[in-house]
Amino acid sequence: MNFFDIILFPFRWIVSAVLWVFHELFTLIGMDPASGVTWVLSIVGLTLVMRTLTIPLFLKQIKSMRGMQELQPEMAKLQAKYKGKKDQLSRQAMAEEQMALYKEHGSNPFAACLPIIVQMPIFFALFQVLRSVPQAAQGNESIHVLAPQLVHQFNASTIFGAPLFSTLMQPGNGNHAATIILAVVMIVAMSATQFITQKQLTARNMSDSAKESPMYRQQQMMLYMFPLIFAIGGINFPLGVLVYWTVSNLWSMGQQWWVIRNNPTKGSQAERELNERRAAKGLPPVGMSKKEHEEKVEEQRQRAAAGQRAQPVSKKRQKQQSKKNYG
Amino acid sequence: MTSRVTPEQLLARAPHEYNLSGGFLGVLRGIPQNLCIALLKLYRTIVSPLYGDVCRYFPSCSAYALEAVTVHGAVRGLGLSVKRLLRCHPWAAGGIDRVPAGGREFTSAASTPKVVLLNHPNLVHQYTHDCPARHAAQGANAR
């Protein structure tokens, strides 16, 4: 065992235990213990447990991203201050001021990746357990909590005739067509979900000022890189691992959708949409109490009544405002 | 007193970081220091651009190390650099973290090596604005 394996040992143990618990549970409610469906559902259960456990980390990540977004106005000021100054010294001076700003707000762009790092051992452990099944079955070994007999069963189980541990490149001795179709479908599904998740984040949940930063361009590149990595890596992953990854990506997409819908970033497209939905229900915009909102509307109305020329408003907003004022 | 120079000109004219003072013996004693400087500069030309800006601190770890070795010499400079690298981990809050003052001092803009100028961008602005009274104080503030 090397250093990496020693660190991962407790995580691997937990992963195998969760798999075992789900398998026992499904057997208990009358499912065939040797069936591929039972094992696939156990993997799905494992994925759901792992993703639920990492929700706090996800929230922390969101918070840190919000922190970055909150200092966006000050950042924009800084960018304006150094606008057009391309020489090395000015850029250094700007980097220095940026660092001071991050420190002051207690958020660092390089700290945003911490939750991802913390999740790493869990995912590595999961991969190691799933990928070690064929080898352990061959050597008649146990995988932590899973007894050799269970490992054999797991390894031999098939779904639609495709062995759970066959890969697109090595379809094994089961139904080759089924393996290939299942692998391709899942690879496409996980690449697509990854793409949609990223796209949602950048297109709808970034403030307009954040979209002008170099960080945005970097994220745009990731948008196309990740699905590609999945597609390339996917051809070498056993179906069982693909099931895990597809379900996990679907979960990410749902999680993201929920957060963007109900708790959008300030100044983003998603916030405008949320405020429109709230207005339709007669609620004030986010971050404003009903009283504050009414006072603001009242003030606007009085100013208009006082004979001051009203600001030109688009037809769409005119309709909304009249709805708010008189509806 | 140099007449008005732009920061760009100052940077372009900045001397190298190598320590070649003290005659033949001085150069001999400076071998470890200059070797470290050369390696760090090589790292900063070849490896640093591959990463982009990733350090949690200002100046970045490699800029810090280069300045530390330039100003403090090989032994203390490397010691400071190692301490800094240990401070730069995913849980660190980051911020501004400068090299403490050391044995080599630079009294004028023209004699300040490039890395020190880059690590103290505001110093340059003070240098480039003609203000003799301030210059005297800068020897002390320089680092």
JSON list of C-alpha atoms in Angstrom, two decimals, chain A residues 28-241:
[
{"chain": "A", "resi": 28, "resn": "LEU", "atom": "CA", "xyz": [-34.56, -7.80, 1.57]},
{"chain": "A", "resi": 29, "resn": "ILE", "atom": "CA", "xyz": [-37.43, -6.27, -0.38]},
{"chain": "A", "resi": 30, "resn": "GLY", "atom": "CA", "xyz": [-37.38, -9.29, -2.67]},
{"chain": "A", "resi": 31, "resn": "MET", "atom": "CA", "xyz": [-35.08, -8.38, -5.52]},
{"chain": "A", "resi": 32, "resn": "ASP", "atom": "CA", "xyz": [-32.77, -10.99, -7.04]},
{"chain": "A", "resi": 33, "resn": "PRO", "atom": "CA", "xyz": [-29.38, -10.50, -5.30]},
{"chain": "A", "resi": 34, "resn": "ALA", "atom": "CA", "xyz": [-27.45, -11.67, -8.36]},
{"chain": "A", "resi": 35, "resn": "SER", "atom": "CA", "xyz": [-29.36, -9.49, -10.81]},
{"chain": "A", "resi": 36, "resn": "GLY", "atom": "CA", "xyz": [-27.57, -6.62, -12.55]},
{"chain": "A", "resi": 37, "resn": "VAL", "atom": "CA", "xyz": [-30.53, -4.35, -11.83]},
{"chain": "A", "resi": 38, "resn": "THR", "atom": "CA", "xyz": [-30.03, -4.81, -8.07]},
{"chain": "A", "resi": 39, "resn": "TRP", "atom": "CA", "xyz": [-26.36, -3.94, -8.38]},
{"chain": "A", "resi": 40, "resn": "VAL", "atom": "CA", "xyz": [-27.00, -0.95, -10.64]},
{"chain": "A", "resi": 41, "resn": "LEU", "atom": "CA", "xyz": [-29.56, 0.36, -8.15]},
{"chain": "A", "resi": 42, "resn": "SER", "atom": "CA", "xyz": [-27.01, -0.15, -5.37]},
{"chain": "A", "resi": 43, "resn": "ILE", "atom": "CA", "xyz": [-24.56, 2.00, -7.32]},
{"chain": "A", "resi": 44, "resn": "VAL", "atom": "CA", "xyz": [-27.27, 4.62, -7.84]},
{"chain": "A", "resi": 45, "resn": "GLY", "atom": "CA", "xyz": [-28.01, 4.54, -4.10]},
{"chain": "A", "resi": 46, "resn": "LEU", "atom": "CA", "xyz": [-24.33, 4.95, -3.32]},
{"chain": "A", "resi": 47, "resn": "THR", "atom": "CA", "xyz": [-24.13, 7.93, -5.67]},
{"chain": "A", "resi": 48, "resn": "LEU", "atom": "CA", "xyz": [-27.13, 9.59, -4.07]},
{"chain": "A", "resi": 49, "resn": "VAL", "atom": "CA", "xyz": [-25.71, 9.09, -0.56]},
{"chain": "A", "resi": 50, "resn": "MET", "atom": "CA", "xyz": [-22.35, 10.51, -1.58]},
{"chain": "A", "resi": 51, "resn": "ARG", "atom": "CA", "xyz": [-23.89, 13.52, -3.29]},
{"chain": "A", "resi": 52, "resn": "THR", "atom": "CA", "xyz": [-26.15, 14.21, -0.32]},
{"chain": "A", "resi": 53, "resn": "LEU", "atom": "CA", "xyz": [-23.16, 14.11, 1.99]},
{"chain": "A", "resi": 54, "resn": "THR", "atom": "CA", "xyz": [-21.28, 16.61, -0.15]},
{"chain": "A", "resi": 55, "resn": "ILE", "atom": "CA", "xyz": [-24.12, 19.18, -0.26]},
{"chain": "A", "resi": 56, "resn": "PRO", "atom": "CA", "xyz": [-22.52, 21.28, 2.51]},
{"chain": "A", "resi": 57, "resn": "LEU", "atom": "CA", "xyz": [-19.34, 21.48, 0.43]},
{"chain": "A", "resi": 58, "resn": "PHE", "atom": "CA", "xyz": [-21.37, 22.53, -2.57]},
{"chain": "A", "resi": 59, "resn": "LEU", "atom": "CA", "xyz": [-23.03, 25.27, -0.52]},
{"chain": "A", "resi": 60, "resn": "LYS", "atom": "CA", "xyz": [-19.65, 26.44, 0.69]},
{"chain": "A", "resi": 61, "resn": "GLN", "atom": "CA", "xyz": [-18.48, 26.64, -2.89]},
{"chain": "A", "resi": 62, "resn": "ILE", "atom": "CA", "xyz": [-21.52, 28.69, -3.85]},
{"chain": "A", "resi": 63, "resn": "LYS", "atom": "CA", "xyz": [-20.91, 30.99, -0.91]},
{"chain": "A", "resi": 64, "resn": "SER", "atom": "CA", "xyz": [-17.32, 31.53, -1.91]},
{"chain": "A", "resi": 65, "resn": "MET", "atom": "CA", "xyz": [-18.41, 32.27, -5.47]},
{"chain": "A", "resi": 66, "resn": "ARG", "atom": "CA", "xyz": [-20.92, 34.77, -4.12]},
{"chain": "A", "resi": 67, "resn": "GLY", "atom": "CA", "xyz": [-18.19, 36.37, -2.04]},
{"chain": "A", "resi": 68, "resn": "MET", "atom": "CA", "xyz": [-16.20, 36.89, -5.21]},
{"chain": "A", "resi": 69, "resn": "GLN", "atom": "CA", "xyz": [-19.22, 38.34, -6.89]},
{"chain": "A", "resi": 70, "resn": "GLU", "atom": "CA", "xyz": [-19.87, 40.73, -4.04]},
{"chain": "A", "resi": 71, "resn": "LEU", "atom": "CA", "xyz": [-16.52, 42.36, -4.46]},
{"chain": "A", "resi": 72, "resn": "GLN", "atom": "CA", "xyz": [-17.16, 42.64, -8.18]},
{"chain": "A", "resi": 73, "resn": "PRO", "atom": "CA", "xyz": [-18.10, 46.36, -8.01]},
{"chain": "A", "resi": 74, "resn": "GLU", "atom": "CA", "xyz": [-14.86, 47.19, -6.22]},
{"chain": "A", "resi": 75, "resn": "MET", "atom": "CA", "xyz": [-13.02, 44.98, -8.66]},
{"chain": "A", "resi": 76, "resn": "ALA", "atom": "CA", "xyz": [-14.60, 46.86, -11.56]},
{"chain": "A", "resi": 77, "resn": "LYS", "atom": "CA", "xyz": [-13.39, 50.13, -9.99]},
{"chain": "A", "resi": 78, "resn": "LEU", "atom": "CA", "xyz": [-9.92, 48.70, -9.80]},
{"chain": "A", "resi": 79, "resn": "GLN", "atom": "CA", "xyz": [-10.08, 47.59, -13.40]},
{"chain": "A", "resi": 80, "resn": "ALA", "atom": "CA", "xyz": [-11.21, 51.04, -14.43]},
{"chain": "A", "resi": 81, "resn": "LYS", "atom": "CA", "xyz": [-8.33, 52.58, -12.50]},
{"chain": "A", "resi": 82, "resn": "TYR", "atom": "CA", "xyz": [-5.81, 50.49, -14.42]},
{"chain": "A", "resi": 83, "resn": "LYS", "atom": "CA", "xyz": [-7.62, 50.58, -17.71]},
{"chain": "A", "resi": 84, "resn": "GLY", "atom": "CA", "xyz": [-5.27, 50.92, -20.66]},
{"chain": "A", "resi": 85, "resn": "LYS", "atom": "CA", "xyz": [-2.18, 50.50, -18.49]},
{"chain": "A", "resi": 86, "resn": "LYS", "atom": "CA", "xyz": [-0.65, 47.43, -20.00]},
{"chain": "A", "resi": 87, "resn": "ASP", "atom": "CA", "xyz": [2.94, 47.76, -18.76]},
{"chain": "A", "resi": 88, "resn": "GLN", "atom": "CA", "xyz": [4.26, 45.17, -16.36]},
{"chain": "A", "resi": 89, "resn": "LEU", "atom": "CA", "xyz": [4.56, 47.47, -13.38]},
{"chain": "A", "resi": 90, "resn": "SER", "atom": "CA", "xyz": [0.99, 48.69, -13.56]},
{"chain": "A", "resi": 91, "resn": "ARG", "atom": "CA", "xyz": [-0.20, 45.12, -13.79]},
{"chain": "A", "resi": 92, "resn": "GLN", "atom": "CA", "xyz": [1.88, 44.26, -10.73]},
{"chain": "A", "resi": 93, "resn": "ALA", "atom": "CA", "xyz": [0.39, 47.22, -8.87]},
{"chain": "A", "resi": 94, "resn": "MET", "atom": "CA", "xyz": [-3.07, 46.03, -9.85]},
{"chain": "A", "resi": 95, "resn": "ALA", "atom": "CA", "xyz": [-2.32, 42.48, -8.71]},
{"chain": "A", "resi": 96, "resn": "GLU", "atom": "CA", "xyz": [-1.18, 43.88, -5.39]},
{"chain": "A", "resi": 97, "resn": "GLU", "atom": "CA", "xyz": [-4.36, 45.89, -4.88]},
{"chain": "A", "resi": 98, "resn": "GLN", "atom": "CA", "xyz": [-6.48, 42.91, -5.90]},
{"chain": "A", "resi": 99, "resn": "MET", "atom": "CA", "xyz": [-4.76, 40.73, -3.34]},
{"chain": "A", "resi": 100, "resn": "ALA", "atom": "CA", "xyz": [-5.41, 43.34, -0.64]},
{"chain": "A", "resi": 101, "resn": "LEU", "atom": "CA", "xyz": [-9.07, 43.40, -1.70]},
{"chain": "A", "resi": 102, "resn": "TYR", "atom": "CA", "xyz": [-9.42, 39.61, -1.50]},
{"chain": "A", "resi": 103, "resn": "LYS", "atom": "CA", "xyz": [-7.81, 39.58, 1.91]},
{"chain": "A", "resi": 104, "resn": "GLU", "atom": "CA", "xyz": [-10.09, 42.34, 3.15]},
{"chain": "A", "resi": 105, "resn": "HIS", "atom": "CA", "xyz": [-13.21, 40.43, 2.06]},
{"chain": "A", "resi": 106, "resn": "GLY", "atom": "CA", "xyz": [-11.82, 37.10, 3.23]},
{"chain": "A", "resi": 107, "resn": "SER", "atom": "CA", "xyz": [-12.37, 35.45, -0.13]},
{"chain": "A", "resi": 108, "resn": "ASN", "atom": "CA", "xyz": [-9.70, 34.39, -2.55]},
{"chain": "A", "resi": 109, "resn": "PRO", "atom": "CA", "xyz": [-10.41, 33.14, -6.06]},
{"chain": "A", "resi": 110, "resn": "PHE", "atom": "CA", "xyz": [-7.93, 30.38, -5.43]},
{"chain": "A", "resi": 111, "resn": "ALA", "atom": "CA", "xyz": [-9.92, 29.28, -2.37]},
{"chain": "A", "resi": 112, "resn": "ALA", "atom": "CA", "xyz": [-12.99, 28.49, -4.46]},
{"chain": "A", "resi": 113, "resn": "CYS", "atom": "CA", "xyz": [-11.51, 25.17, -5.49]},
{"chain": "A", "resi": 114, "resn": "LEU", "atom": "CA", "xyz": [-11.11, 23.92, -1.90]},
{"chain": "A", "resi": 115, "resn": "PRO", "atom": "CA", "xyz": [-14.48, 22.13, -1.75]},
{"chain": "A", "resi": 116, "resn": "ILE", "atom": "CA", "xyz": [-13.56, 20.33, -4.95]},
{"chain": "A", "resi": 117, "resn": "ILE", "atom": "CA", "xyz": [-10.29, 19.19, -3.40]},
{"chain": "A", "resi": 118, "resn": "VAL", "atom": "CA", "xyz": [-12.12, 17.93, -0.32]},
{"chain": "A", "resi": 119, "resn": "GLN", "atom": "CA", "xyz": [-14.49, 15.89, -2.49]},
{"chain": "A", "resi": 120, "resn": "MET", "atom": "CA", "xyz": [-11.60, 14.28, -4.30]},
{"chain": "A", "resi": 121, "resn": "PRO", "atom": "CA", "xyz": [-10.83, 11.43, -1.85]},
{"chain": "A", "resi": 122, "resn": "ILE", "atom": "CA", "xyz": [-14.48, 10.34, -1.85]},
{"chain": "A", "resi": 123, "resn": "PHE", "atom": "CA", "xyz": [-14.59, 10.13, -5.61]},
{"chain": "A", "resi": 124, "resn": "PHE", "atom": "CA", "xyz": [-11.20, 8.46, -5.88]},
{"chain": "A", "resi": 125, "resn": "ALA", "atom": "CA", "xyz": [-12.25, 5.88, -3.30]},
{"chain": "A", "resi": 126, "resn": "LEU", "atom": "CA", "xyz": [-15.43, 5.22, -5.20]},
{"chain": "A", "resi": 127, "resn": "PHE", "atom": "CA", "xyz": [-13.56, 4.71, -8.43]},
{"chain": "A", "resi": 128, "resn": "GLN", "atom": "CA", "xyz": [-11.02, 2.47, -6.80]},
{"chain": "A", "resi": 129, "resn": "VAL", "atom": "CA", "xyz": [-13.72, 0.26, -5.29]},
{"chain": "A", "resi": 130, "resn": "LEU", "atom": "CA", "xyz": [-15.71, -0.05, -8.51]},
{"chain": "A", "resi": 131, "resn": "ARG", "atom": "CA", "xyz": [-12.67, -0.56, -10.69]},
{"chain": "A", "resi": 132, "resn": "SER", "atom": "CA", "xyz": [-11.14, -3.16, -8.37]},
{"chain": "A", "resi": 133, "resn": "VAL", "atom": "CA", "xyz": [-14.14, -5.49, -8.64]},
{"chain": "A", "resi": 134, "resn": "PRO", "atom": "CA", "xyz": [-13.02, -7.57, -11.66]},
{"chain": "A", "resi": 135, "resn": "GLN", "atom": "CA", "xyz": [-9.52, -8.04, -10.24]},
{"chain": "A", "resi": 136, "resn": "ALA", "atom": "CA", "xyz": [-10.79, -8.96, -6.78]},
{"chain": "A", "resi": 137, "resn": "ALA", "atom": "CA", "xyz": [-13.22, -11.46, -8.31]},
{"chain": "A", "resi": 138, "resn": "GLN", "atom": "CA", "xyz": [-10.39, -13.07, -10.23]},
{"chain": "A", "resi": 139, "resn": "GLY", "atom": "CA", "xyz": [-8.23, -13.33, -7.12]},
{"chain": "A", "resi": 140, "resn": "ASN", "atom": "CA", "xyz": [-11.20, -14.48, -5.01]},
{"chain": "A", "resi": 141, "resn": "GLU", "atom": "CA", "xyz": [-10.63, -11.58, -2.61]},
{"chain": "A", "resi": 142, "resn": "SER", "atom": "CA", "xyz": [-13.01, -9.44, -0.59]},
{"chain": "A", "resi": 143, "resn": "ILE", "atom": "CA", "xyz": [-13.30, -5.67, -1.01]},
{"chain": "A", "resi": 144, "resn": "HIS", "atom": "CA", "xyz": [-13.45, -4.41, 2.57]},
{"chain": "A", "resi": 145, "resn": "VAL", "atom": "CA", "xyz": [-17.05, -5.11, 3.61]},
{"chain": "A", "resi": 146, "resn": "LEU", "atom": "CA", "xyz": [-18.01, -6.98, 0.42]},
{"chain": "A", "resi": 147, "resn": "ALA", "atom": "CA", "xyz": [-17.25, -10.71, 0.87]},
{"chain": "A", "resi": 148, "resn": "PRO", "atom": "CA", "xyz": [-15.57, -12.64, -1.99]},
{"chain": "A", "resi": 149, "resn": "GLN", "atom": "CA", "xyz": [-18.84, -14.34, -2.84]},
{"chain": "A", "resi": 150, "resn": "LEU", "atom": "CA", "xyz": [-20.58, -10.96, -3.21]},
{"chain": "A", "resi": 151, "resn": "VAL", "atom": "CA", "xyz": [-17.69, -9.62, -5.28]},
{"chain": "A", "resi": 152, "resn": "HIS", "atom": "CA", "xyz": [-18.08, -12.60, -7.64]},
{"chain": "A", "resi": 153, "resn": "GLN", "atom": "CA", "xyz": [-21.78, -11.94, -7.90]},
{"chain": "A", "resi": 154, "resn": "PHE", "atom": "CA", "xyz": [-21.21, -8.23, -8.53]},
{"chain": "A", "resi": 155, "resn": "ASN", "atom": "CA", "xyz": [-18.62, -8.96, -11.20]},
{"chain": "A", "resi": 156, "resn": "ALA", "atom": "CA", "xyz": [-20.77, -11.55, -12.97]},
{"chain": "A", "resi": 157, "resn": "SER", "atom": "CA", "xyz": [-23.98, -9.50, -12.96]},
{"chain": "A", "resi": 158, "resn": "THR", "atom": "CA", "xyz": [-25.25, -8.21, -16.29]},
{"chain": "A", "resi": 159, "resn": "ILE", "atom": "CA", "xyz": [-27.75, -5.62, -17.39]},
{"chain": "A", "resi": 160, "resn": "PHE", "atom": "CA", "xyz": [-29.53, -6.19, -20.72]},
{"chain": "A", "resi": 161, "resn": "GLY", "atom": "CA", "xyz": [-26.90, -8.88, -21.27]},
{"chain": "A", "resi": 162, "resn": "ALA", "atom": "CA", "xyz": [-23.98, -6.49, -20.83]},
{"chain": "A", "resi": 163, "resn": "PRO", "atom": "CA", "xyz": [-21.56, -7.33, -17.99]},
{"chain": "A", "resi": 164, "resn": "LEU", "atom": "CA", "xyz": [-21.45, -4.49, -15.43]},
{"chain": "A", "resi": 165, "resn": "PHE", "atom": "CA", "xyz": [-17.66, -4.41, -15.62]},
{"chain": "A", "resi": 166, "resn": "SER", "atom": "CA", "xyz": [-17.16, -4.46, -19.37]},
{"chain": "A", "resi": 167, "resn": "THR", "atom": "CA", "xyz": [-15.90, -1.35, -21.11]},
{"chain": "A", "resi": 168, "resn": "LEU", "atom": "CA", "xyz": [-16.56, 0.10, -24.52]},
{"chain": "A", "resi": 169, "resn": "MET", "atom": "CA", "xyz": [-13.02, -0.83, -25.55]},
{"chain": "A", "resi": 170, "resn": "GLN", "atom": "CA", "xyz": [-13.19, -4.30, -24.00]},
{"chain": "A", "resi": 171, "resn": "PRO", "atom": "CA", "xyz": [-16.80, -5.55, -24.14]},
{"chain": "A", "resi": 172, "resn": "GLY", "atom": "CA", "xyz": [-15.78, -8.82, -22.45]},
{"chain": "A", "resi": 173, "resn": "ASN", "atom": "CA", "xyz": [-17.68, -12.06, -22.97]},
{"chain": "A", "resi": 174, "resn": "GLY", "atom": "CA", "xyz": [-21.25, -10.78, -22.69]},
{"chain": "A", "resi": 175, "resn": "ASN", "atom": "CA", "xyz": [-23.54, -9.21, -25.24]},
{"chain": "A", "resi": 176, "resn": "HIS", "atom": "CA", "xyz": [-21.18, -6.84, -27.09]},
{"chain": "A", "resi": 177, "resn": "ALA", "atom": "CA", "xyz": [-23.92, -4.81, -28.76]},
{"chain": "A", "resi": 178, "resn": "ALA", "atom": "CA", "xyz": [-25.61, -4.17, -25.40]},
{"chain": "A", "resi": 179, "resn": "THR", "atom": "CA", "xyz": [-22.32, -3.05, -23.80]},
{"chain": "A", "resi": 180, "resn": "ILE", "atom": "CA", "xyz": [-21.56, -0.69, -26.66]},
{"chain": "A", "resi": 181, "resn": "ILE", "atom": "CA", "xyz": [-25.04, 0.82, -26.79]},
{"chain": "A", "resi": 182, "resn": "LEU", "atom": "CA", "xyz": [-25.22, 1.29, -23.00]},
{"chain": "A", "resi": 183, "resn": "ALA", "atom": "CA", "xyz": [-21.72, 2.79, -22.82]},
{"chain": "A", "resi": 184, "resn": "VAL", "atom": "CA", "xyz": [-22.36, 5.21, -25.69]},
{"chain": "A", "resi": 185, "resn": "VAL", "atom": "CA", "xyz": [-25.71, 6.30, -24.26]},
{"chain": "A", "resi": 186, "resn": "MET", "atom": "CA", "xyz": [-24.21, 6.95, -20.84]},
{"chain": "A", "resi": 187, "resn": "ILE", "atom": "CA", "xyz": [-21.13, 8.72, -22.20]},
{"chain": "A", "resi": 188, "resn": "VAL", "atom": "CA", "xyz": [-23.35, 11.01, -24.28]},
{"chain": "A", "resi": 189, "resn": "ALA", "atom": "CA", "xyz": [-25.64, 11.56, -21.29]},
{"chain": "A", "resi": 190, "resn": "MET", "atom": "CA", "xyz": [-22.84, 12.47, -18.92]},
{"chain": "A", "resi": 191, "resn": "SER", "atom": "CA", "xyz": [-21.11, 14.75, -21.41]},
{"chain": "A", "resi": 192, "resn": "ALA", "atom": "CA", "xyz": [-24.41, 16.47, -22.17]},
{"chain": "A", "resi": 193, "resn": "THR", "atom": "CA", "xyz": [-25.36, 16.95, -18.50]},
{"chain": "A", "resi": 194, "resn": "GLN", "atom": "CA", "xyz": [-21.90, 18.31, -17.75]},
{"chain": "A", "resi": 195, "resn": "PHE", "atom": "CA", "xyz": [-22.19, 20.75, -20.64]},
{"chain": "A", "resi": 196, "resn": "ILE", "atom": "CA", "xyz": [-25.68, 21.89, -19.63]},
{"chain": "A", "resi": 197, "resn": "THR", "atom": "CA", "xyz": [-24.65, 22.35, -16.00]},
{"chain": "A", "resi": 198, "resn": "GLN", "atom": "CA", "xyz": [-21.71, 24.55, -16.97]},
{"chain": "A", "resi": 199, "resn": "LYS", "atom": "CA", "xyz": [-23.68, 26.43, -19.58]},
{"chain": "A", "resi": 200, "resn": "GLN", "atom": "CA", "xyz": [-26.46, 27.20, -17.10]},
{"chain": "A", "resi": 201, "resn": "LEU", "atom": "CA", "xyz": [-23.97, 28.54, -14.64]},
{"chain": "A", "resi": 202, "resn": "THR", "atom": "CA", "xyz": [-22.26, 30.87, -17.07]},
{"chain": "A", "resi": 203, "resn": "ALA", "atom": "CA", "xyz": [-25.20, 31.95, -19.19]},
{"chain": "A", "resi": 204, "resn": "ARG", "atom": "CA", "xyz": [-27.82, 32.55, -16.54]},
{"chain": "A", "resi": 205, "resn": "ASN", "atom": "CA", "xyz": [-26.16, 32.93, -13.19]},
{"chain": "A", "resi": 206, "resn": "MET", "atom": "CA", "xyz": [-23.33, 35.38, -13.80]},
{"chain": "A", "resi": 207, "resn": "SER", "atom": "CA", "xyz": [-23.68, 39.10, -13.39]},
{"chain": "A", "resi": 208, "resn": "ASP", "atom": "CA", "xyz": [-23.08, 41.13, -16.53]},
{"chain": "A", "resi": 209, "resn": "SER", "atom": "CA", "xyz": [-19.90, 42.62, -15.08]},
{"chain": "A", "resi": 210, "resn": "ALA", "atom": "CA", "xyz": [-18.53, 39.15, -14.28]},
{"chain": "A", "resi": 211, "resn": "LYS", "atom": "CA", "xyz": [-19.04, 38.18, -17.89]},
{"chain": "A", "resi": 212, "resn": "GLU", "atom": "CA", "xyz": [-16.43, 40.71, -18.91]},
{"chain": "A", "resi": 213, "resn": "SER", "atom": "CA", "xyz": [-13.69, 39.22, -16.76]},
{"chain": "A", "resi": 214, "resn": "PRO", "atom": "CA", "xyz": [-10.96, 36.87, -17.97]},
{"chain": "A", "resi": 215, "resn": "MET", "atom": "CA", "xyz": [-12.34, 34.29, -15.52]},
{"chain": "A", "resi": 216, "resn": "TYR", "atom": "CA", "xyz": [-15.42, 34.06, -17.72]},
{"chain": "A", "resi": 217, "resn": "ARG", "atom": "CA", "xyz": [-13.39, 33.26, -20.80]},
{"chain": "A", "resi": 218, "resn": "GLN", "atom": "CA", "xyz": [-11.57, 30.57, -18.85]},
{"chain": "A", "resi": 219, "resn": "GLN", "atom": "CA", "xyz": [-14.91, 29.08, -17.83]},
{"chain": "A", "resi": 220, "resn": "GLN", "atom": "CA", "xyz": [-16.07, 29.19, -21.41]},
{"chain": "A", "resi": 221, "resn": "MET", "atom": "CA", "xyz": [-13.09, 27.05, -22.34]},
{"chain": "A", "resi": 222, "resn": "MET", "atom": "CA", "xyz": [-13.89, 24.57, -19.56]},
{"chain": "A", "resi": 223, "resn": "LEU", "atom": "CA", "xyz": [-17.37, 24.38, -20.99]},
{"chain": "A", "resi": 224, "resn": "TYR", "atom": "CA", "xyz": [-16.04, 22.54, -23.99]},
{"chain": "A", "resi": 225, "resn": "MET", "atom": "CA", "xyz": [-13.09, 20.82, -22.35]},
{"chain": "A", "resi": 226, "resn": "PHE", "atom": "CA", "xyz": [-14.96, 18.79, -19.73]},
{"chain": "A", "resi": 227, "resn": "PRO", "atom": "CA", "xyz": [-17.41, 16.98, -22.00]},
{"chain": "A", "resi": 228, "resn": "LEU", "atom": "CA", "xyz": [-14.46, 16.14, -24.22]},
{"chain": "A", "resi": 229, "resn": "ILE", "atom": "CA", "xyz": [-12.52, 14.72, -21.28]},
{"chain": "A", "resi": 230, "resn": "PHE", "atom": "CA", "xyz": [-15.57, 12.68, -20.27]},
{"chain": "A", "resi": 231, "resn": "ALA", "atom": "CA", "xyz": [-15.97, 11.34, -23.77]},
{"chain": "A", "resi": 232, "resn": "ILE", "atom": "CA", "xyz": [-12.32, 10.35, -24.01]},
{"chain": "A", "resi": 233, "resn": "GLY", "atom": "CA", "xyz": [-12.16, 8.89, -20.49]},
{"chain": "A", "resi": 234, "resn": "GLY", "atom": "CA", "xyz": [-15.55, 7.21, -20.79]},
{"chain": "A", "resi": 235, "resn": "ILE", "atom": "CA", "xyz": [-14.50, 4.65, -23.37]},
{"chain": "A", "resi": 236, "resn": "ASN", "atom": "CA", "xyz": [-12.20, 3.06, -20.80]},
{"chain": "A", "resi": 237, "resn": "PHE", "atom": "CA", "xyz": [-14.60, 3.06, -17.85]},
{"chain": "A", "resi": 238, "resn": "PRO", "atom": "CA", "xyz": [-16.63, -0.03, -16.95]},
{"chain": "A", "resi": 239, "resn": "LEU", "atom": "CA", "xyz": [-20.40, 0.36, -17.20]},
{"chain": "A", "resi": 240, "resn": "GLY", "atom": "CA", "xyz": [-20.72, 0.38, -13.40]},
{"chain": "A", "resi": 241, "resn": "VAL", "atom": "CA", "xyz": [-18.49, 3.43, -13.16]}
]
